[in-house]
Short mmCIF file of C-alpha atoms and ligand atoms in Angstrom, two decimals:
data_model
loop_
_atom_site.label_atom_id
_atom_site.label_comp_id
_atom_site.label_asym_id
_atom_site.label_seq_id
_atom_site.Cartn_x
_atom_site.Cartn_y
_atom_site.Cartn_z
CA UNK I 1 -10.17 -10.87 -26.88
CA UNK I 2 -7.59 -9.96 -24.12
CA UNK I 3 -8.76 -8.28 -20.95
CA UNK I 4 -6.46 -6.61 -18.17
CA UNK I 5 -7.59 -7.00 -15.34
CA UNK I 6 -4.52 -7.77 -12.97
CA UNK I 7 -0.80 -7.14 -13.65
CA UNK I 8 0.11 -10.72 -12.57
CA UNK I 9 -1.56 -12.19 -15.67
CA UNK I 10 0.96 -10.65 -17.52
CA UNK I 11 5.05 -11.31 -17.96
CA UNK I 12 7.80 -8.99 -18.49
CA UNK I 13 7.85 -9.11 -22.30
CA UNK I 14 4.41 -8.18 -22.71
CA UNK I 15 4.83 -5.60 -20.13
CA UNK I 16 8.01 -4.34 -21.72
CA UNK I 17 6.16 -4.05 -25.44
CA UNK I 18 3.67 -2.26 -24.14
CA UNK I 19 5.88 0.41 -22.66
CA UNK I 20 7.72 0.75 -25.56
CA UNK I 21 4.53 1.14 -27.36
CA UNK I 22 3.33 3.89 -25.28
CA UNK I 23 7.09 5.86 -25.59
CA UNK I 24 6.50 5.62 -29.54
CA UNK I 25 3.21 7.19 -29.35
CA UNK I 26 4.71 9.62 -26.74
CA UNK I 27 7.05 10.46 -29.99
CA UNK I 28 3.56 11.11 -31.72
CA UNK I 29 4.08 7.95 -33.47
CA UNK I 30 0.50 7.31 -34.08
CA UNK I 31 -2.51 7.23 -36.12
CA UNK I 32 -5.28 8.99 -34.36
CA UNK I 33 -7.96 7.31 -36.52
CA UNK I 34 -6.51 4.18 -35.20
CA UNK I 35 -9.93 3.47 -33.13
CA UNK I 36 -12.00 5.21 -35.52
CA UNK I 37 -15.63 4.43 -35.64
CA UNK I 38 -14.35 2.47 -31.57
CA UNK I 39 -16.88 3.05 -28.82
CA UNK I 40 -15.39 2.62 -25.05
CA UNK I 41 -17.88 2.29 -22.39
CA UNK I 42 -16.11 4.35 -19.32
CA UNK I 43 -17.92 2.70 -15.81
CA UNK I 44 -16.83 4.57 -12.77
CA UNK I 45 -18.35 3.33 -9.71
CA UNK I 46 -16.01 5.01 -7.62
CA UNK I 47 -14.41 9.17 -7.86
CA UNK I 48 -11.82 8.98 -10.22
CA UNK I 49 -10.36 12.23 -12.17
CA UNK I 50 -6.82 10.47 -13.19
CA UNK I 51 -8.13 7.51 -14.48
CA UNK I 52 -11.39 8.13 -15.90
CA UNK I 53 -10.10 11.79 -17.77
CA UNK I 54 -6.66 9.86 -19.28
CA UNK I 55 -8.97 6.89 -20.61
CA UNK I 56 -11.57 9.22 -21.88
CA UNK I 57 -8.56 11.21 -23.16
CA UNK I 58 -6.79 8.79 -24.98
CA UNK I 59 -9.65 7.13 -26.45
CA UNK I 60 -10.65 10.61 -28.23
CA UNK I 61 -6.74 10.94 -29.60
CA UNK I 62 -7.16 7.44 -31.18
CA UNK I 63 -10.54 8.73 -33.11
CA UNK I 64 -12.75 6.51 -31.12
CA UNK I 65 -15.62 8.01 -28.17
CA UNK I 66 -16.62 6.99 -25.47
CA UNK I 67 -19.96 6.59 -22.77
CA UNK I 68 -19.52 7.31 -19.42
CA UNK I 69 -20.98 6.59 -16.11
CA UNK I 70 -19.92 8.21 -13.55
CA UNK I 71 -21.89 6.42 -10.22
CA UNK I 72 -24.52 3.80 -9.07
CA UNK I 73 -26.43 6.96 -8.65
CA UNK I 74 -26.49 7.39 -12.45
CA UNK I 75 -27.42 4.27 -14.17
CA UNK I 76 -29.61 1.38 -13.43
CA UNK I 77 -27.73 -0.20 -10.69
CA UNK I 78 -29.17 2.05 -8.37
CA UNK I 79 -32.56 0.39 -9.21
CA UNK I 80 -31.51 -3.22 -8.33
CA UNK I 81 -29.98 -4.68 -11.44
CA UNK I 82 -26.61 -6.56 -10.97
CA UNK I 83 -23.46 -5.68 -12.50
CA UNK I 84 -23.47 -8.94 -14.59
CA UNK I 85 -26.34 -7.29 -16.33
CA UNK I 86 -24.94 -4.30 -16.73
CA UNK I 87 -22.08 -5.53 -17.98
CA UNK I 88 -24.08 -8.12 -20.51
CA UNK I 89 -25.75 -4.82 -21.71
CA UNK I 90 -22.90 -2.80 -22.18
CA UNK I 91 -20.85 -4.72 -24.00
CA UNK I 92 -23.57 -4.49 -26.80
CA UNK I 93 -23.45 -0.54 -26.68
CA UNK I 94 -19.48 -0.82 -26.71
CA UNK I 95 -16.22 -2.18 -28.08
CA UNK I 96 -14.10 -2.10 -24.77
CA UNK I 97 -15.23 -1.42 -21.13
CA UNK I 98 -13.04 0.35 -18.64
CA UNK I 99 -14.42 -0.38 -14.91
CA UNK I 100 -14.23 0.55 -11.51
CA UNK I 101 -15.66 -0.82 -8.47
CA UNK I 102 -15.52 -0.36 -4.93
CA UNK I 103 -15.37 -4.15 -4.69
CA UNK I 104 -12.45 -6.53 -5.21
CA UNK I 105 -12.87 -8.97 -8.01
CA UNK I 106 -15.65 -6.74 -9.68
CA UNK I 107 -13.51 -6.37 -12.78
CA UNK I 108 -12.93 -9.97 -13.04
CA UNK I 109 -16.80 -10.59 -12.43
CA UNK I 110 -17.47 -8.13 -15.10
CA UNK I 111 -14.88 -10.04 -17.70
CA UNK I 112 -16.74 -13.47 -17.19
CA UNK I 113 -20.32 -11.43 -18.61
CA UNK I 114 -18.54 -9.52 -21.17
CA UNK I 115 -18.43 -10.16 -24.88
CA UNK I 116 -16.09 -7.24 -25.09
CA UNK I 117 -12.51 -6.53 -23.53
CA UNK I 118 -12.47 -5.54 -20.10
CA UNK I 119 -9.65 -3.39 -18.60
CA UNK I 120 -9.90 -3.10 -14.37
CA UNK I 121 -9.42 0.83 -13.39
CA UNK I 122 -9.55 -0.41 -9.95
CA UNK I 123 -11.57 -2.79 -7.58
CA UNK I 124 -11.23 -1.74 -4.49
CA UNK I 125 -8.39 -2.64 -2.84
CA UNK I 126 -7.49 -5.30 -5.13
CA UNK I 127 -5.38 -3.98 -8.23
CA UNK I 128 -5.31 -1.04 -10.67
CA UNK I 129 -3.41 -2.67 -13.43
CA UNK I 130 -3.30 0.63 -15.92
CA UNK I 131 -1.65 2.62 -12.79
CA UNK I 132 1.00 0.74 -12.42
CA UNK I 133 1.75 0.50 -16.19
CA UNK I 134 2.52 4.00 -16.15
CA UNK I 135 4.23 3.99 -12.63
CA UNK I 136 6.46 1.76 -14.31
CA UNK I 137 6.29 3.88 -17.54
CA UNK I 138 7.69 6.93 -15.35
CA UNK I 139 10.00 5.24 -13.62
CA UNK I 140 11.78 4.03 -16.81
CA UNK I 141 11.86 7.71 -18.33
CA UNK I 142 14.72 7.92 -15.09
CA UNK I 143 16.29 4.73 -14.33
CA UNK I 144 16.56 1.18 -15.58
CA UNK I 145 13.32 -1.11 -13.72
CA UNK I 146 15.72 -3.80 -13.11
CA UNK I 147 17.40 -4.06 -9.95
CA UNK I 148 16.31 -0.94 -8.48
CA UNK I 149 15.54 -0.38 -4.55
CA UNK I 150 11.54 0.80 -3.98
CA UNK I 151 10.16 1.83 -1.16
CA UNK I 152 6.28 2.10 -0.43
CA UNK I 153 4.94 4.36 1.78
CA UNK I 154 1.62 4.65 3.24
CA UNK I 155 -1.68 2.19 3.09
CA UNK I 156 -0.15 -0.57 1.43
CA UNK I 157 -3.34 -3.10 3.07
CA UNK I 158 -5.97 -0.78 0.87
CA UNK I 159 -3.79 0.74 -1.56
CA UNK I 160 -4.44 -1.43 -4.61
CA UNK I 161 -1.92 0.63 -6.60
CA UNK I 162 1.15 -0.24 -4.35
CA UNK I 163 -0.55 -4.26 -4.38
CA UNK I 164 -0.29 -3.69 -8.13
CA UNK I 165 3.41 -1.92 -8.50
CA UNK I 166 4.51 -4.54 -6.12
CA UNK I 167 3.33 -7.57 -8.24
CA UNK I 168 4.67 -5.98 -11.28
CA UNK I 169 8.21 -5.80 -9.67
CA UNK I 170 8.88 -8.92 -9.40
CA UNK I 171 9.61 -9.39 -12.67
CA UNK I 172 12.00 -6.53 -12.22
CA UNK I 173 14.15 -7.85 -9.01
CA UNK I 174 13.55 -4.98 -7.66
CA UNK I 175 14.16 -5.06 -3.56
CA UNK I 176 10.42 -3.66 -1.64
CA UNK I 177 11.09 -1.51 1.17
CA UNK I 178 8.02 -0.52 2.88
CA UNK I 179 6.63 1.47 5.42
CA UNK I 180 3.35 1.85 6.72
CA UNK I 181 1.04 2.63 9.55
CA UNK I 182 0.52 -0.34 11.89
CA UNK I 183 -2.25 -2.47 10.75
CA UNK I 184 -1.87 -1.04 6.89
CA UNK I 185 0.84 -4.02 6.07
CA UNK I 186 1.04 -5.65 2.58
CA UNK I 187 -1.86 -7.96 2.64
CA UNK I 188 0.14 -11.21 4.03
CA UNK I 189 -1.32 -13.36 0.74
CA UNK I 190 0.39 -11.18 -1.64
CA UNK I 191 3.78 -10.40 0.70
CA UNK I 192 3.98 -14.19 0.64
CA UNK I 193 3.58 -14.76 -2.98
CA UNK I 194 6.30 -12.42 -3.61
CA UNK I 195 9.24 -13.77 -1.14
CA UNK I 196 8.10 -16.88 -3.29
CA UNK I 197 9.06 -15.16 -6.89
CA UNK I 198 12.47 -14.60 -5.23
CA UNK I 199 11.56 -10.18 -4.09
CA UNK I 200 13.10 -9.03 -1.15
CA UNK I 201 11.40 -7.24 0.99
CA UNK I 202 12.40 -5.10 3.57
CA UNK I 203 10.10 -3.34 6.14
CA UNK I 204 11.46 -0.65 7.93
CA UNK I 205 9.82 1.89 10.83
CA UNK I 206 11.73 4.95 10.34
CA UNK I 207 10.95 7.11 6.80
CA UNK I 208 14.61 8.61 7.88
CA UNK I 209 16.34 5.07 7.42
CA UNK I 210 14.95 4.75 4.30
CA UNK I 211 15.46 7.32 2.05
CA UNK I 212 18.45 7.07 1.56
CA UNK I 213 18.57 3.70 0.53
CA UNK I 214 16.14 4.00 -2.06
CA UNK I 215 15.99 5.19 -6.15
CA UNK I 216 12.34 5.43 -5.83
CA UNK I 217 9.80 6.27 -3.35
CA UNK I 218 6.41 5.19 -4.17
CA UNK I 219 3.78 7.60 -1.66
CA UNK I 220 0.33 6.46 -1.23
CA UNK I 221 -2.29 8.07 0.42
CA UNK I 222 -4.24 6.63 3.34
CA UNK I 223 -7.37 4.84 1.60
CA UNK I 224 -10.14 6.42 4.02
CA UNK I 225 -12.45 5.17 2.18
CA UNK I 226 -11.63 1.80 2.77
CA UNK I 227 -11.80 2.06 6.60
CA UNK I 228 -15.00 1.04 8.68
CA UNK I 229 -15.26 4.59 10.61
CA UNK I 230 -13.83 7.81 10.88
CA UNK I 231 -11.75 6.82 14.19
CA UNK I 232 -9.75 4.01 12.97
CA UNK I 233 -8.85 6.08 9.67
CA UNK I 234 -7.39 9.17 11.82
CA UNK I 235 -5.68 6.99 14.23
CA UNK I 236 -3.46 6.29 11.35
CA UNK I 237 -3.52 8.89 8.66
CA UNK I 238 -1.22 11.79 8.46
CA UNK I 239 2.11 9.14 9.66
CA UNK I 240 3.75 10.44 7.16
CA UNK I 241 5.08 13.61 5.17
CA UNK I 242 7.60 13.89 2.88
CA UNK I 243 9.38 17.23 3.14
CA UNK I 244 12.31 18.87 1.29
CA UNK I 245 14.74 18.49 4.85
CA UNK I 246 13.74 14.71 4.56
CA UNK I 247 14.72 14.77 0.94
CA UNK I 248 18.13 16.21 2.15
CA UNK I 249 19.66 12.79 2.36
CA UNK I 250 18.31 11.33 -0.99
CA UNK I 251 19.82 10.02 -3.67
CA UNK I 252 20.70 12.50 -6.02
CA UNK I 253 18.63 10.41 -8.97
CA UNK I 254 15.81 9.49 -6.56
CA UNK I 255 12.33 9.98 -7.83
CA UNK I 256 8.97 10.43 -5.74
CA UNK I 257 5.74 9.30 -7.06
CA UNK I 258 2.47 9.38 -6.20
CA UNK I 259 -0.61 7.86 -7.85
CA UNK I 260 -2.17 11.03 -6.56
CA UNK I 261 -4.17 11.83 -5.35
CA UNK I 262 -2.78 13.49 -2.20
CA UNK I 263 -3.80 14.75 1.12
CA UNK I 264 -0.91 15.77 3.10
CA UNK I 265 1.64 12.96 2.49
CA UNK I 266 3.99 15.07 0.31
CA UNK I 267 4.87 18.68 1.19
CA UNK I 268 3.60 21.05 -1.75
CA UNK I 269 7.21 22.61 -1.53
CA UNK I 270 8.97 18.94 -2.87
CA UNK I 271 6.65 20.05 -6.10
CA UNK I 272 9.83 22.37 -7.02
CA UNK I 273 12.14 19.66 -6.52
CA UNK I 274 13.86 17.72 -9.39
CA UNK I 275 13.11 14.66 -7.62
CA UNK I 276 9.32 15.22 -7.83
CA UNK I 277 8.10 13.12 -10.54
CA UNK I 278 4.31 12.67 -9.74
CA UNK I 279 3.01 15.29 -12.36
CA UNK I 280 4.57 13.90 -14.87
CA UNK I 281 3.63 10.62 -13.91
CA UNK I 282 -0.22 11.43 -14.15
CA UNK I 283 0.13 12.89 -17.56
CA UNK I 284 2.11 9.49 -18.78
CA UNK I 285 -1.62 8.00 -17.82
CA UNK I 286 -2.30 9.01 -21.76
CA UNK I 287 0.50 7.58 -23.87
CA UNK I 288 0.21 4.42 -21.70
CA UNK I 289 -3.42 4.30 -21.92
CA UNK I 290 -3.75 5.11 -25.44
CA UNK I 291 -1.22 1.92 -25.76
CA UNK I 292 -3.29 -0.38 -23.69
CA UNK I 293 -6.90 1.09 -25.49
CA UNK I 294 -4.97 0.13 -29.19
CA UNK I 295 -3.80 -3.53 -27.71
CA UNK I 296 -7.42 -4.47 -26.67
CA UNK I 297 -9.32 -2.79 -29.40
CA UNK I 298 -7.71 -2.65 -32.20
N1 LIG Y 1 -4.38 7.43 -9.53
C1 LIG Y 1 -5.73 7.36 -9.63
O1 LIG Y 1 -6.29 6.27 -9.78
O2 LIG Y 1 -6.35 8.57 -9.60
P1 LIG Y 1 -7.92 8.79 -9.75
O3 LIG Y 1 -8.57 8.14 -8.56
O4 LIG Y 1 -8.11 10.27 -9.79
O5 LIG Y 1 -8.33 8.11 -11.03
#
């Protein structure tokens, strides 16, 4: 039983194989009874419409179905009963579980009650392993991973796909440039642990000064719900925009993604633009998902 729960317990190779596995089935190189007769429990304690559709999605090409929650409201949390529980009681009804949480570490929790694999859609701020297998998945349908210059822009203290792209990069020697709102840094902990792995990382204050260093730039939205009040999140959000006349002085292969979804970081007019990538990068969610679903189930 394998679960996935955070990019770092994984190396490049199996990383790598698993990409390649989810550009073959891209190629319709499948068998969509492959999870035939497969049940995956689908627990969404937070909104999701990404996530939650692409698993739901891919289980259903593979032949297998799947039981959803979709809130506390709706299942038996909201009565009292711990997730542990839950979890010990799901993973009778179901071959796989796909969680998220509002809290970090709930997937892990949920992996230590769980006779069943466990794959983390997020946990709060913490990580959202599957994301950043097919941010990686999108970036390598443009550019060779290795060596390439990043930046990420926005909440990187809440935004647990940027924690998750980041880790994942090291293995990459890729060079970080961020930029953020003050306060909204890379959480110091995981900053530290990847100067240690050798990644350069470069923070920068002007979005101007960056672009055209960079062959990718990774846009996050500010993660309101993260943020104690109302105040403190519009004291920060809307810092940033990306905008065709920004774009102006990009690279001519640069690529902009987005885990979506937005609020008003990227200008609906970049949408037209060749460099805009983040559509297609939501729809690699299935291939990639379908690939992880077949590695823990099958
Ligand atoms: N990228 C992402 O996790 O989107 P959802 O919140 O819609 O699942």
């Amino acid at each position: 039983m394998r679960h996935i729960i955070s990019i770092g317990d994984f190396d490049r190779e199996w990383i790598d194989s698993l990409l390649d596995h989810a550009d073959r089935i891209d190629g319709k190189q499948y068998d969509s009874h492959a999870l035939g007769g497969k049940i995956l429990a689908v627990l969404f304690f937070e909104p999701s419409t990404r996530t939650r559709l692409s698993f739901e999605s891919a289980i259903a090409r593979l032949g297998g179905t799947s039981l959803t929650v979709g809130s506390v409201e709706a299942c038996s949390i909201a009565k009292g009963e711990t997730l542990a529980d839950t979890i010990r009681v799901v993973s009778g009804y179901a071959d796989a579980i796909v969680i998220r949480h509002p809290k970090e570490g709930a997937a892990r929790l949920a992996s230590e009650f769980s006779t069943v694999p466990v794959i983390n859609a997020g946990d709060g701020a913490g990580q959202h392993p599957s994301q950043t297998l097919l941010d990686l998945y999108t970036i390598r349908q443009s550019m060779p991973i290795e060596g390439i210059d990043i930046a990420l822009i926005g909440d990187l203290r809440y935004g647990r796909t940027a924690h998750s792209l980041a880790s994942a990069l090291s293995h990459y020697n890729a060079r970080l440039h961020t930029l953020c709102p003050r306060g909204l840094e890379l959480p110091e902990t995981l900053s530290t642990r990847l100067a240690e792995k050798g990644m350069e990382i470069i923070p920068h204050e002007n979005i101007t000064d960056i672009i055209p260093e960079v062959d990718v730039l990774y846009v996050t939205r500010v993660q309101r719900e993260r943020f104690p009040d109302s105040a403190s999140y519009f004291n920060v959000s809307s810092s940033y925009r990306i905008t065709p006349e920004l774009l102006s002085d990009a690279k001519k292969h640069l690529i902009v993604l987005h885990p979506l979804p937005r609020v008003d970081e990227i200008d609906p007019r970049v949408d037209e633009m060749p460099h805009a990538k983040y559509f297609e990068q939501s729809r690699n969610g299935v291939p990639v998902r379908m690939a992880m679903l077949l590695q823990v189930m099958q």
